[in-house]
Tab-separated table of C-alpha atoms in Angstrom:
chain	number	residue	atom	x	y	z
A	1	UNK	CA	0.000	0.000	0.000
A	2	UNK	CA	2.663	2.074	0.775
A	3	UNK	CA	4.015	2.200	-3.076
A	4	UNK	CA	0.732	2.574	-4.343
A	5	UNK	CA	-0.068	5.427	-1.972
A	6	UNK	CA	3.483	7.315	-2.988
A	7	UNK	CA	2.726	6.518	-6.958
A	8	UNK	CA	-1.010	8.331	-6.611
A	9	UNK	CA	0.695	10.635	-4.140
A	10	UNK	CA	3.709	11.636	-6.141
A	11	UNK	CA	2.002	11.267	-9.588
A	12	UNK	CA	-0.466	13.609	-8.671
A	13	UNK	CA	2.207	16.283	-7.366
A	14	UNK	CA	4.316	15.667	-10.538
A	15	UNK	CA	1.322	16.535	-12.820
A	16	UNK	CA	1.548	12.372	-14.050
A	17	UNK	CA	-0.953	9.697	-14.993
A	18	UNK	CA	-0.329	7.453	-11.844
A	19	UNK	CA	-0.904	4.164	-14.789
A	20	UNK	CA	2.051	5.982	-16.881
A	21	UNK	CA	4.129	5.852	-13.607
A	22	UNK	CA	3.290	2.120	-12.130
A	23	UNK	CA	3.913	0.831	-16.323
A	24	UNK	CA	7.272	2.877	-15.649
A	25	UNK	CA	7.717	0.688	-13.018
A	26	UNK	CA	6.945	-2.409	-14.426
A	27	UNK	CA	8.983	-2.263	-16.712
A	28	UNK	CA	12.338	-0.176	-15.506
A	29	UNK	CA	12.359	-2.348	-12.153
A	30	UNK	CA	9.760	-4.776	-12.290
A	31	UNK	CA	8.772	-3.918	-8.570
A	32	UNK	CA	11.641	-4.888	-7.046
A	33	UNK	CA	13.114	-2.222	-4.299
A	34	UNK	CA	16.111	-3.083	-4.700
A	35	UNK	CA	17.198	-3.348	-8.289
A	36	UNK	CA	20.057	-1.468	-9.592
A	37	UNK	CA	20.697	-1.151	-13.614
A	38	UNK	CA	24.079	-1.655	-14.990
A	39	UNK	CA	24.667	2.234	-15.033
A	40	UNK	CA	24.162	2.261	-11.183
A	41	UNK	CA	20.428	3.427	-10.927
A	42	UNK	CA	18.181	2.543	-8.199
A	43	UNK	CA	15.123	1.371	-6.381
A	44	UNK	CA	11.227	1.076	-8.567
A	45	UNK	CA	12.074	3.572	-10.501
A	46	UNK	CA	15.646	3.125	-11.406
A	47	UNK	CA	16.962	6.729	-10.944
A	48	UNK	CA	20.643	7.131	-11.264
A	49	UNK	CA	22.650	8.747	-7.620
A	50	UNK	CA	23.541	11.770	-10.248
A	51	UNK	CA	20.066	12.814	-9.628
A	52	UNK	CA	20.738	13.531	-6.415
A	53	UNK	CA	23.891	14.632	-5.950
A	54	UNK	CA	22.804	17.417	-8.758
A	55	UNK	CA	20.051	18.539	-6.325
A	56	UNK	CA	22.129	18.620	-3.843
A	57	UNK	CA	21.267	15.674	-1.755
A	58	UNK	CA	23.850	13.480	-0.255
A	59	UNK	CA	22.830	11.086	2.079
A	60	UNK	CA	19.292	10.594	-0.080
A	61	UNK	CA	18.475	6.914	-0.025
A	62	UNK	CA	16.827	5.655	-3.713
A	63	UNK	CA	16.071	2.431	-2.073
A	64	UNK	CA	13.462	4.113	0.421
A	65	UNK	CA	9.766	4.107	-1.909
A	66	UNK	CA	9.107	7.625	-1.267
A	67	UNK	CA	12.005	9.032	-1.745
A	68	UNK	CA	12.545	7.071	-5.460
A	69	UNK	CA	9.413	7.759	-6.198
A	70	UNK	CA	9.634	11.440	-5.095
A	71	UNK	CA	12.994	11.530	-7.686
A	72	UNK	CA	11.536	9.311	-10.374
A	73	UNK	CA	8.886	11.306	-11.054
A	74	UNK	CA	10.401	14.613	-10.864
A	75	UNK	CA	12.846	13.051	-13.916
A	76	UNK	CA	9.282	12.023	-15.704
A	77	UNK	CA	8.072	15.554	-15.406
A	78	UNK	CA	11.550	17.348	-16.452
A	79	UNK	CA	11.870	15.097	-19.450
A	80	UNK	CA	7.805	15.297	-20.623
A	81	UNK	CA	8.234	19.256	-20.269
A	82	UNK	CA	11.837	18.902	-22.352
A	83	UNK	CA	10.079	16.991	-24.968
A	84	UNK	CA	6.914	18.972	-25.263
A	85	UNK	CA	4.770	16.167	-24.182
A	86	UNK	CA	6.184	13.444	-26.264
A	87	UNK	CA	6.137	10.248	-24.065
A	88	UNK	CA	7.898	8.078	-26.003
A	89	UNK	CA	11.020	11.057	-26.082
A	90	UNK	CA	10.612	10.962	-22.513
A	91	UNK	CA	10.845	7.880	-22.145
A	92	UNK	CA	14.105	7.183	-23.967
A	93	UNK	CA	15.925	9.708	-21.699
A	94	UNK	CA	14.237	8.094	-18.294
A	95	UNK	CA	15.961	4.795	-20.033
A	96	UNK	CA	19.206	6.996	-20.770
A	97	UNK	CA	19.570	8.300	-17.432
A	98	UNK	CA	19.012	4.802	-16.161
A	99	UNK	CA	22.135	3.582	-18.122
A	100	UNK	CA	24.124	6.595	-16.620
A	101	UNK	CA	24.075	8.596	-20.157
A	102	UNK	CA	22.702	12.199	-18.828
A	103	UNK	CA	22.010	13.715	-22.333
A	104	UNK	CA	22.900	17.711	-22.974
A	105	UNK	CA	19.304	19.448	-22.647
A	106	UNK	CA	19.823	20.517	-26.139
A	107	UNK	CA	20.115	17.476	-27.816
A	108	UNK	CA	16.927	15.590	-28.971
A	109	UNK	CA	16.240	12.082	-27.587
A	110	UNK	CA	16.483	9.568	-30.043
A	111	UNK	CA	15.167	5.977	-30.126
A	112	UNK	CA	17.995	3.670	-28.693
A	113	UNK	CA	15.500	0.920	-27.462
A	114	UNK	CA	12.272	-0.634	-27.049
A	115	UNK	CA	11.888	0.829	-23.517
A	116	UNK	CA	9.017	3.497	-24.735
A	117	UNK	CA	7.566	1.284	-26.726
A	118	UNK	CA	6.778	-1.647	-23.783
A	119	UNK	CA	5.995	1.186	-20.883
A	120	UNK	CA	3.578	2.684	-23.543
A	121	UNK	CA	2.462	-0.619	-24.509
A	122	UNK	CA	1.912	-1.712	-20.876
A	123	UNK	CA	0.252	1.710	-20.225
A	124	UNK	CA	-2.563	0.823	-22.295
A	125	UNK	CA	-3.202	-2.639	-21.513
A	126	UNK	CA	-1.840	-4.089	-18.222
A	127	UNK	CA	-2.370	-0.653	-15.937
A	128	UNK	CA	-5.178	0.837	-18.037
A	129	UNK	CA	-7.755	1.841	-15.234
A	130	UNK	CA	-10.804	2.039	-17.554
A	131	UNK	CA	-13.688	3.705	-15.181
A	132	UNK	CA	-16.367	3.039	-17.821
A	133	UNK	CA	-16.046	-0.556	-16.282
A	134	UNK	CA	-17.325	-0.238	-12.697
C-alpha cells in the first residue's frame, strides 16, 4: 500500500498519470526495491545517484519508496516538459539516465531501445484503469 499510496501521491504532485508511472515501473524495475541497472540506478524507478547529488542531496536513499518515487517522477516531469509532451522522447531519456548517459538538454532524444515502446504498450493494456467498467 505504501508504493501505491506514494505513486497516486507523487504522480499527482508531478502533474503524471499514476498508470504511466506504475507501467514505468513495471517495466524499468519490475517492482523490485532493490534493483540497480548496470549504469548504477536505483530502487522502482531506477533513478541514477547523479540525480541527487545534482540537487544537492547526499545522504538521499533511492532504495526508500518515497524518496525514489519522489525523484523518479520529478525526472518524468523534467523530461515530458523537455520533450513537449512526447512520451515516447521521454521515455528514452528516463531509459538513458538509467544507463548513466545524462544527455545535454539541447540534444533531442532519439530511439535507442524498445523501452518506450513496452511502458507505452503496458500503459494501455496491463495498468489501463478504464472507469467506464465499474
Amino acid at each position: 500500500m505504501v508504493l501505491l499510496n506514494g505513486v497516486l501521491a507523487e504522480s499527482k504532485r508531478a502533474n503524471l498519470d499514476p498508470q504511466l508511472v506504475l507501467s514505468l515501473i513495471d517495466v524499468a524495475s519490475g517492482f523490485k526495491k532493490y534493483a540497480v541497472s548496470s549504469g548504477g540506478a536505483r530502487g522502482y524507478m531506477q533513478v541514477a545517484p547523479y540525480w541527487t547529488k545534482s540537487a544537492g542531496s547526499t545522504d538521499a536513499n533511492l532504495f526508500h519508496v518515497l524518496v525514489n518515487l519522489r525523484y523518479g517522477c520529478t525526472l518524468l516531469r523534467e523530461f515530458l516538459d523537455r520533450e513537449n509532451g512526447n512520451v515516447r522522447k521521454a521515455l528514452v531519456r528516463y531509459r538513458n539516465q538509467m544507463d548513466g548517459q545524462f544527455n545535454d538538454k539541447s540534444l533531442p532524444a532519439e530511439r535507442q531501445s524498445d523501452f518506450p515502446d513496452i511502458v507505452v504498450r503496458l500503459h494501455n493494456t496491463r495498468w489501463r484503469y478504464d472507469t467506464a467498467s465499474m
